[in-house]
Amino acid sequence: EAGVTQSPRYAVLQEGQAVSFWCDPISGHDTLYWYQQPRDQGPQLLVYFRDEAVIDNSQLPSDRFSAVRPKGTNSTLKIQSAKQGDTATYLCASSFAGWEQYFGPGTRLTVL
Amino acid sequence: QQQVRQSPQSLTVWEGETAILNCSYEDSTFNYFPWYQQFPGEGPALLISISSVSDKKEDGRFTIFFNKREKKLSLHITDSQPGDSATYFCAASANSAGNKLTFGIGTRVLVRP
């Protein structure tokens, strides 16, 4: 069974540029999570979906970040105008009915 | 406020020794505690987990000890191997909060051959 896949694996931007991250969860998993992991820290939840609905986006900086999961399968996380403080690894995870979460390899973002 | 605390931040053991990683939490509604293992350049991988109704969970060389009264848990890695060198994260969630995971800062373990 294929795991969670993410692309791209790396991104390097100048401040003010936009970037999108894509996630394909494990087949059959109804819940999808996006985390931000700064260097040498634990993952921090940004937003999560059950099917196509946003369940919690309270930690998502809504002025510049957005996330969608239109068909309840794949998901896209977008940063509209990146800042140096956004430098981190962005992780996608999925689970079935909110139990064990399985993570993808992440996208390492550097904002110059 | 850090809801999940881990110590030590880093730990070095010799091959064959037991590594002990500590975790504590603040929120009494937390009832599920997974531990994740992360290698450089990879995403975290679920290693072992425990629910608050148990005080011990064992899986091969990995054992979680849980003390609900003190809000503490620990991960013991027995017969440590160089391949166990990684960062280990303690996480916690509550059914009442939709199983959102709160992670600690991690413990970096180095196993010397």
PDB file of C-alpha atoms in Angstrom:
ATOM      1  CA  GLU A   1       0.000   0.000   0.000  1.00  0.00           C
ATOM      2  CA  ALA A   2       1.405   3.397  -1.013  1.00  0.00           C
ATOM      3  CA  GLY A   3       2.122   5.867   1.765  1.00  0.00           C
ATOM      4  CA  VAL A   4       1.419   9.584   1.882  1.00  0.00           C
ATOM      5  CA  THR A   5       3.095  11.357  -1.020  1.00  0.00           C
ATOM      6  CA  GLN A   6       4.038  15.016  -1.186  1.00  0.00           C
ATOM      7  CA  SER A   7       5.475  17.314  -3.804  1.00  0.00           C
ATOM      8  CA  PRO A   8       7.668  19.126  -4.331  1.00  0.00           C
ATOM      9  CA  ARG A   9      10.269  17.822  -1.881  1.00  0.00           C
ATOM     10  CA  TYR A  10      12.131  21.129  -1.789  1.00  0.00           C
ATOM     11  CA  ALA A  11      11.299  24.767  -2.554  1.00  0.00           C
ATOM     12  CA  VAL A  12      13.422  27.909  -2.372  1.00  0.00           C
ATOM     13  CA  LEU A  13      11.721  31.308  -2.658  1.00  0.00           C
ATOM     14  CA  GLN A  14      12.350  34.985  -2.254  1.00  0.00           C
ATOM     15  CA  GLU A  15      10.186  36.824   0.283  1.00  0.00           C
ATOM     16  CA  GLY A  16       6.866  37.812  -1.223  1.00  0.00           C
ATOM     17  CA  GLN A  17       6.669  34.910  -3.652  1.00  0.00           C
ATOM     18  CA  ALA A  18       3.860  32.352  -3.617  1.00  0.00           C
ATOM     19  CA  VAL A  19       4.219  28.584  -3.342  1.00  0.00           C
ATOM     20  CA  SER A  20       1.884  25.574  -3.309  1.00  0.00           C
ATOM     21  CA  PHE A  21       2.395  22.186  -1.732  1.00  0.00           C
ATOM     22  CA  TRP A  22       0.516  19.105  -2.816  1.00  0.00           C
ATOM     23  CA  CYS A  23      -0.410  16.018  -0.803  1.00  0.00           C
ATOM     24  CA  ASP A  24      -1.863  12.647  -1.792  1.00  0.00           C
ATOM     25  CA  PRO A  25      -3.021  10.745   1.325  1.00  0.00           C
ATOM     26  CA  ILE A  26      -3.195   7.006   1.851  1.00  0.00           C
ATOM     27  CA  SER A  27      -6.123   5.560  -0.090  1.00  0.00           C
ATOM     28  CA  GLY A  28      -9.234   5.301   2.086  1.00  0.00           C
ATOM     29  CA  HIS A  29      -8.064   7.767   4.702  1.00  0.00           C
ATOM     30  CA  ASP A  30     -10.770  10.312   5.356  1.00  0.00           C
ATOM     31  CA  THR A  31      -8.767  12.709   7.545  1.00  0.00           C
ATOM     32  CA  LEU A  32      -5.890  14.817   6.234  1.00  0.00           C
ATOM     33  CA  TYR A  33      -3.575  17.072   8.249  1.00  0.00           C
ATOM     34  CA  TRP A  34      -1.054  19.762   7.380  1.00  0.00           C
ATOM     35  CA  TYR A  35       1.759  20.456   9.853  1.00  0.00           C
ATOM     36  CA  GLN A  36       4.591  22.958   9.919  1.00  0.00           C
ATOM     37  CA  GLN A  37       7.872  21.724  11.392  1.00  0.00           C
ATOM     38  CA  PRO A  38      10.496  24.419  12.008  1.00  0.00           C
ATOM     39  CA  ARG A  39      14.080  23.208  12.235  1.00  0.00           C
ATOM     40  CA  ASP A  40      14.811  21.310  15.469  1.00  0.00           C
ATOM     41  CA  GLN A  41      11.196  21.472  16.639  1.00  0.00           C
ATOM     42  CA  GLY A  42       8.197  19.173  16.651  1.00  0.00           C
ATOM     43  CA  PRO A  43       5.440  19.359  14.042  1.00  0.00           C
ATOM     44  CA  GLN A  44       2.751  21.968  14.695  1.00  0.00           C
ATOM     45  CA  LEU A  45      -0.731  21.476  13.294  1.00  0.00           C
ATOM     46  CA  LEU A  46      -1.882  24.092  10.792  1.00  0.00           C
ATOM     47  CA  VAL A  47      -5.180  22.679   9.526  1.00  0.00           C
ATOM     48  CA  TYR A  48      -7.027  19.412   9.148  1.00  0.00           C
ATOM     49  CA  PHE A  49      -9.872  18.076   7.024  1.00  0.00           C
ATOM     50  CA  ARG A  50     -12.357  15.300   7.324  1.00  0.00           C
ATOM     51  CA  ASP A  51     -13.294  14.437   3.760  1.00  0.00           C
ATOM     52  CA  GLU A  52     -13.588  17.834   2.032  1.00  0.00           C
ATOM     53  CA  ALA A  53     -14.576  19.804   5.137  1.00  0.00           C
ATOM     54  CA  VAL A  54     -12.182  21.907   7.193  1.00  0.00           C
ATOM     55  CA  ILE A  55     -12.476  20.753  10.794  1.00  0.00           C
ATOM     56  CA  ASP A  56      -9.924  23.052  12.395  1.00  0.00           C
ATOM     57  CA  ASN A  57      -7.864  25.827  10.815  1.00  0.00           C
ATOM     58  CA  SER A  58      -7.377  27.880  13.957  1.00  0.00           C
ATOM     59  CA  GLN A  59      -3.567  27.698  13.674  1.00  0.00           C
ATOM     60  CA  LEU A  60      -3.439  28.603   9.988  1.00  0.00           C
ATOM     61  CA  PRO A  61      -2.215  32.177   9.328  1.00  0.00           C
ATOM     62  CA  SER A  62      -5.275  32.995   7.256  1.00  0.00           C
ATOM     63  CA  ASP A  63      -3.950  36.194   5.767  1.00  0.00           C
ATOM     64  CA  ARG A  64      -1.305  34.336   3.756  1.00  0.00           C
ATOM     65  CA  PHE A  65      -1.987  30.606   4.055  1.00  0.00           C
ATOM     66  CA  SER A  66      -4.836  28.660   2.509  1.00  0.00           C
ATOM     67  CA  ALA A  67      -5.633  24.965   2.229  1.00  0.00           C
ATOM     68  CA  VAL A  68      -8.189  23.030   0.227  1.00  0.00           C
ATOM     69  CA  ARG A  69      -9.268  19.441  -0.231  1.00  0.00           C
ATOM     70  CA  PRO A  70     -12.044  19.781  -2.822  1.00  0.00           C
ATOM     71  CA  LYS A  71     -12.879  16.119  -3.481  1.00  0.00           C
ATOM     72  CA  GLY A  72     -11.916  14.729  -0.122  1.00  0.00           C
ATOM     73  CA  THR A  73      -8.774  13.089  -1.477  1.00  0.00           C
ATOM     74  CA  ASN A  74      -5.742  15.184  -2.496  1.00  0.00           C
ATOM     75  CA  SER A  75      -5.007  18.494  -0.830  1.00  0.00           C
ATOM     76  CA  THR A  76      -3.111  21.689  -1.593  1.00  0.00           C
ATOM     77  CA  LEU A  77      -1.566  24.094   0.896  1.00  0.00           C
ATOM     78  CA  LYS A  78      -0.676  27.525  -0.491  1.00  0.00           C
ATOM     79  CA  ILE A  79       1.379  30.367   0.907  1.00  0.00           C
ATOM     80  CA  GLN A  80       0.409  33.575  -0.840  1.00  0.00           C
ATOM     81  CA  SER A  81       3.309  35.859   0.108  1.00  0.00           C
ATOM     82  CA  ALA A  82       6.083  33.960   1.823  1.00  0.00           C
ATOM     83  CA  LYS A  83       8.129  35.392   4.695  1.00  0.00           C
ATOM     84  CA  GLN A  84      11.482  34.269   6.058  1.00  0.00           C
ATOM     85  CA  GLY A  85       9.665  33.049   9.170  1.00  0.00           C
ATOM     86  CA  ASP A  86       7.831  30.511   6.998  1.00  0.00           C
ATOM     87  CA  THR A  87      11.070  28.596   6.478  1.00  0.00           C
ATOM     88  CA  ALA A  88      10.259  25.085   7.703  1.00  0.00           C
ATOM     89  CA  THR A  89       9.303  21.616   6.546  1.00  0.00           C
ATOM     90  CA  TYR A  90       5.628  21.242   5.670  1.00  0.00           C
ATOM     91  CA  LEU A  91       4.290  17.809   6.483  1.00  0.00           C
ATOM     92  CA  CYS A  92       1.096  16.162   5.357  1.00  0.00           C
ATOM     93  CA  ALA A  93      -0.410  13.283   7.321  1.00  0.00           C
ATOM     94  CA  SER A  94      -3.512  11.165   6.909  1.00  0.00           C
ATOM     95  CA  SER A  95      -5.576   8.861   9.075  1.00  0.00           C
ATOM     96  CA  PHE A  96      -8.769   6.847   9.031  1.00  0.00           C
ATOM     97  CA  ALA A  97     -11.438   8.194  11.397  1.00  0.00           C
ATOM     98  CA  GLY A  98      -8.870  10.348  13.189  1.00  0.00           C
ATOM     99  CA  TRP A  99      -6.749   7.582  14.635  1.00  0.00           C
ATOM    100  CA  GLU A 100      -3.154   6.699  13.793  1.00  0.00           C
ATOM    101  CA  GLN A 101      -1.631   9.424  11.669  1.00  0.00           C
ATOM    102  CA  TYR A 102       0.797   8.538   8.904  1.00  0.00           C
ATOM    103  CA  PHE A 103       3.142  11.207   7.613  1.00  0.00           C
ATOM    104  CA  GLY A 104       4.550  11.948   4.209  1.00  0.00           C
ATOM    105  CA  PRO A 105       8.208  12.877   3.628  1.00  0.00           C
ATOM    106  CA  GLY A 106       7.490  16.610   3.749  1.00  0.00           C
ATOM    107  CA  THR A 107       8.383  19.634   1.657  1.00  0.00           C
ATOM    108  CA  ARG A 108      11.387  21.584   2.869  1.00  0.00           C
ATOM    109  CA  LEU A 109      10.784  25.293   2.259  1.00  0.00           C
ATOM    110  CA  THR A 110      13.484  27.941   2.419  1.00  0.00           C
ATOM    111  CA  VAL A 111      12.478  31.601   2.124  1.00  0.00           C
ATOM    112  CA  LEU A 112      15.406  33.916   1.420  1.00  0.00           C
TER     113      LEU A 112
ATOM    114  CA  GLN B   1       2.863  27.414  26.775  1.00  0.00           C
ATOM    115  CA  GLN B   2       4.371  24.069  25.903  1.00  0.00           C
ATOM    116  CA  GLN B   3       1.701  21.465  26.515  1.00  0.00           C
ATOM    117  CA  VAL B   4       3.963  18.476  25.860  1.00  0.00           C
ATOM    118  CA  ARG B   5       7.476  18.566  27.274  1.00  0.00           C
ATOM    119  CA  GLN B   6      10.305  16.191  26.444  1.00  0.00           C
ATOM    120  CA  SER B   7      13.649  15.576  28.081  1.00  0.00           C
ATOM    121  CA  PRO B   8      16.488  15.292  27.540  1.00  0.00           C
ATOM    122  CA  GLN B   9      16.857  17.252  24.304  1.00  0.00           C
ATOM    123  CA  SER B  10      19.646  14.911  23.268  1.00  0.00           C
ATOM    124  CA  LEU B  11      20.913  11.576  24.487  1.00  0.00           C
ATOM    125  CA  THR B  12      23.923   9.427  23.626  1.00  0.00           C
ATOM    126  CA  VAL B  13      24.089   5.754  24.539  1.00  0.00           C
ATOM    127  CA  TRP B  14      26.343   2.857  23.620  1.00  0.00           C
ATOM    128  CA  GLU B  15      25.100   0.001  21.490  1.00  0.00           C
ATOM    129  CA  GLY B  16      23.300  -2.516  23.707  1.00  0.00           C
ATOM    130  CA  GLU B  17      22.362  -0.001  26.415  1.00  0.00           C
ATOM    131  CA  THR B  18      18.851   1.156  27.276  1.00  0.00           C
ATOM    132  CA  ALA B  19      17.869   4.667  26.215  1.00  0.00           C
ATOM    133  CA  ILE B  20      15.200   6.354  28.353  1.00  0.00           C
ATOM    134  CA  LEU B  21      13.238   9.263  26.910  1.00  0.00           C
ATOM    135  CA  ASN B  22      10.903  11.298  29.095  1.00  0.00           C
ATOM    136  CA  CYS B  23       7.676  13.111  28.318  1.00  0.00           C
ATOM    137  CA  SER B  24       5.182  15.063  30.426  1.00  0.00           C
ATOM    138  CA  TYR B  25       1.984  16.905  29.610  1.00  0.00           C
ATOM    139  CA  GLU B  26      -0.322  19.549  31.013  1.00  0.00           C
ATOM    140  CA  ASP B  27      -3.764  18.870  29.583  1.00  0.00           C
ATOM    141  CA  SER B  28      -5.671  16.285  31.619  1.00  0.00           C
ATOM    142  CA  THR B  29      -8.009  15.592  28.683  1.00  0.00           C
ATOM    143  CA  PHE B  30      -5.177  14.018  26.671  1.00  0.00           C
ATOM    144  CA  ASN B  31      -5.865  10.297  26.396  1.00  0.00           C
ATOM    145  CA  TYR B  32      -3.771   9.019  23.483  1.00  0.00           C
ATOM    146  CA  PHE B  33       0.026   9.221  23.337  1.00  0.00           C
ATOM    147  CA  PRO B  34       1.908   8.124  20.224  1.00  0.00           C
ATOM    148  CA  TRP B  35       5.666   8.234  19.852  1.00  0.00           C
ATOM    149  CA  TYR B  36       7.135   9.041  16.459  1.00  0.00           C
ATOM    150  CA  GLN B  37      10.609   8.338  15.119  1.00  0.00           C
ATOM    151  CA  GLN B  38      12.094  10.725  12.584  1.00  0.00           C
ATOM    152  CA  PHE B  39      15.250  10.329  10.523  1.00  0.00           C
ATOM    153  CA  PRO B  40      16.852  13.345   8.806  1.00  0.00           C
ATOM    154  CA  GLY B  41      15.075  14.266   5.589  1.00  0.00           C
ATOM    155  CA  GLU B  42      12.073  12.047   6.320  1.00  0.00           C
ATOM    156  CA  GLY B  43       8.652  12.515   7.850  1.00  0.00           C
ATOM    157  CA  PRO B  44       7.878  11.202  11.344  1.00  0.00           C
ATOM    158  CA  ALA B  45       6.979   7.507  11.475  1.00  0.00           C
ATOM    159  CA  LEU B  46       4.634   6.102  14.088  1.00  0.00           C
ATOM    160  CA  LEU B  47       6.675   3.888  16.417  1.00  0.00           C
ATOM    161  CA  ILE B  48       4.408   2.898  19.296  1.00  0.00           C
ATOM    162  CA  SER B  49       1.404   4.375  21.083  1.00  0.00           C
ATOM    163  CA  ILE B  50      -0.512   4.039  24.325  1.00  0.00           C
ATOM    164  CA  SER B  51      -3.923   5.094  25.554  1.00  0.00           C
ATOM    165  CA  SER B  52      -4.583   6.464  29.012  1.00  0.00           C
ATOM    166  CA  VAL B  53      -6.319   3.268  30.159  1.00  0.00           C
ATOM    167  CA  SER B  54      -2.997   1.385  30.102  1.00  0.00           C
ATOM    168  CA  ASP B  55       0.167   1.887  32.127  1.00  0.00           C
ATOM    169  CA  LYS B  56       2.523  -0.035  29.862  1.00  0.00           C
ATOM    170  CA  LYS B  57       2.811  -0.882  26.171  1.00  0.00           C
ATOM    171  CA  GLU B  58       5.547  -3.034  24.710  1.00  0.00           C
ATOM    172  CA  ASP B  59       6.538  -3.622  21.094  1.00  0.00           C
ATOM    173  CA  GLY B  60       9.782  -5.468  20.624  1.00  0.00           C
ATOM    174  CA  ARG B  61      12.607  -3.352  22.032  1.00  0.00           C
ATOM    175  CA  PHE B  62      10.359  -0.323  22.580  1.00  0.00           C
ATOM    176  CA  THR B  63       8.280   0.098  25.754  1.00  0.00           C
ATOM    177  CA  ILE B  64       6.113   2.971  26.940  1.00  0.00           C
ATOM    178  CA  PHE B  65       5.547   3.454  30.667  1.00  0.00           C
ATOM    179  CA  PHE B  66       2.620   5.736  31.534  1.00  0.00           C
ATOM    180  CA  ASN B  67       1.771   7.407  34.858  1.00  0.00           C
ATOM    181  CA  LYS B  68      -1.593   9.106  34.543  1.00  0.00           C
ATOM    182  CA  ARG B  69      -1.569  10.588  38.043  1.00  0.00           C
ATOM    183  CA  GLU B  70       1.724  12.384  37.443  1.00  0.00           C
ATOM    184  CA  LYS B  71       0.980  13.104  33.749  1.00  0.00           C
ATOM    185  CA  LYS B  72       4.258  11.532  32.737  1.00  0.00           C
ATOM    186  CA  LEU B  73       5.363   8.870  30.342  1.00  0.00           C
ATOM    187  CA  SER B  74       8.639   7.466  29.144  1.00  0.00           C
ATOM    188  CA  LEU B  75       9.904   5.505  26.163  1.00  0.00           C
ATOM    189  CA  HIS B  76      12.512   2.836  26.847  1.00  0.00           C
ATOM    190  CA  ILE B  77      14.622   1.542  23.977  1.00  0.00           C
ATOM    191  CA  THR B  78      16.350  -1.616  25.147  1.00  0.00           C
ATOM    192  CA  ASP B  79      19.409  -3.145  23.424  1.00  0.00           C
ATOM    193  CA  SER B  80      19.885   0.105  21.486  1.00  0.00           C
ATOM    194  CA  GLN B  81      21.232  -0.259  17.950  1.00  0.00           C
ATOM    195  CA  PRO B  82      23.036   2.313  15.770  1.00  0.00           C
ATOM    196  CA  GLY B  83      19.999   2.219  13.460  1.00  0.00           C
ATOM    197  CA  ASP B  84      17.913   3.619  16.321  1.00  0.00           C
ATOM    198  CA  SER B  85      19.791   6.923  16.019  1.00  0.00           C
ATOM    199  CA  ALA B  86      17.020   9.382  15.246  1.00  0.00           C
ATOM    200  CA  THR B  87      14.830  12.066  16.788  1.00  0.00           C
ATOM    201  CA  TYR B  88      11.921  10.784  18.858  1.00  0.00           C
ATOM    202  CA  PHE B  89       8.784  12.826  19.378  1.00  0.00           C
ATOM    203  CA  CYS B  90       6.218  12.345  22.100  1.00  0.00           C
ATOM    204  CA  ALA B  91       2.746  13.490  21.065  1.00  0.00           C
ATOM    205  CA  ALA B  92      -0.640  13.688  22.744  1.00  0.00           C
ATOM    206  CA  SER B  93      -4.265  14.039  21.721  1.00  0.00           C
ATOM    207  CA  ALA B  94      -7.754  14.019  23.165  1.00  0.00           C
ATOM    208  CA  ASN B  95     -10.781  12.335  21.652  1.00  0.00           C
ATOM    209  CA  SER B  96     -12.779  15.375  22.666  1.00  0.00           C
ATOM    210  CA  ALA B  97     -10.541  17.567  20.479  1.00  0.00           C
ATOM    211  CA  GLY B  98     -10.858  15.496  17.338  1.00  0.00           C
ATOM    212  CA  ASN B  99      -7.584  13.661  17.909  1.00  0.00           C
ATOM    213  CA  LYS B 100      -5.429  16.682  17.036  1.00  0.00           C
ATOM    214  CA  LEU B 101      -1.860  15.815  17.914  1.00  0.00           C
ATOM    215  CA  THR B 102       0.286  18.109  20.040  1.00  0.00           C
ATOM    216  CA  PHE B 103       3.977  17.289  19.704  1.00  0.00           C
ATOM    217  CA  GLY B 104       6.892  17.808  22.038  1.00  0.00           C
ATOM    218  CA  ILE B 105      10.161  19.310  20.871  1.00  0.00           C
ATOM    219  CA  GLY B 106      11.797  15.917  20.442  1.00  0.00           C
ATOM    220  CA  THR B 107      14.758  13.997  21.844  1.00  0.00           C
ATOM    221  CA  ARG B 108      17.703  13.390  19.548  1.00  0.00           C
ATOM    222  CA  VAL B 109      19.184   9.949  20.241  1.00  0.00           C
ATOM    223  CA  LEU B 110      22.639   8.865  19.117  1.00  0.00           C
ATOM    224  CA  VAL B 111      23.641   5.238  19.552  1.00  0.00           C
ATOM    225  CA  ARG B 112      27.389   4.716  19.365  1.00  0.00           C
ATOM    226  CA  PRO B 113      28.662   1.312  18.149  1.00  0.00           C
TER     227      PRO B 113
END
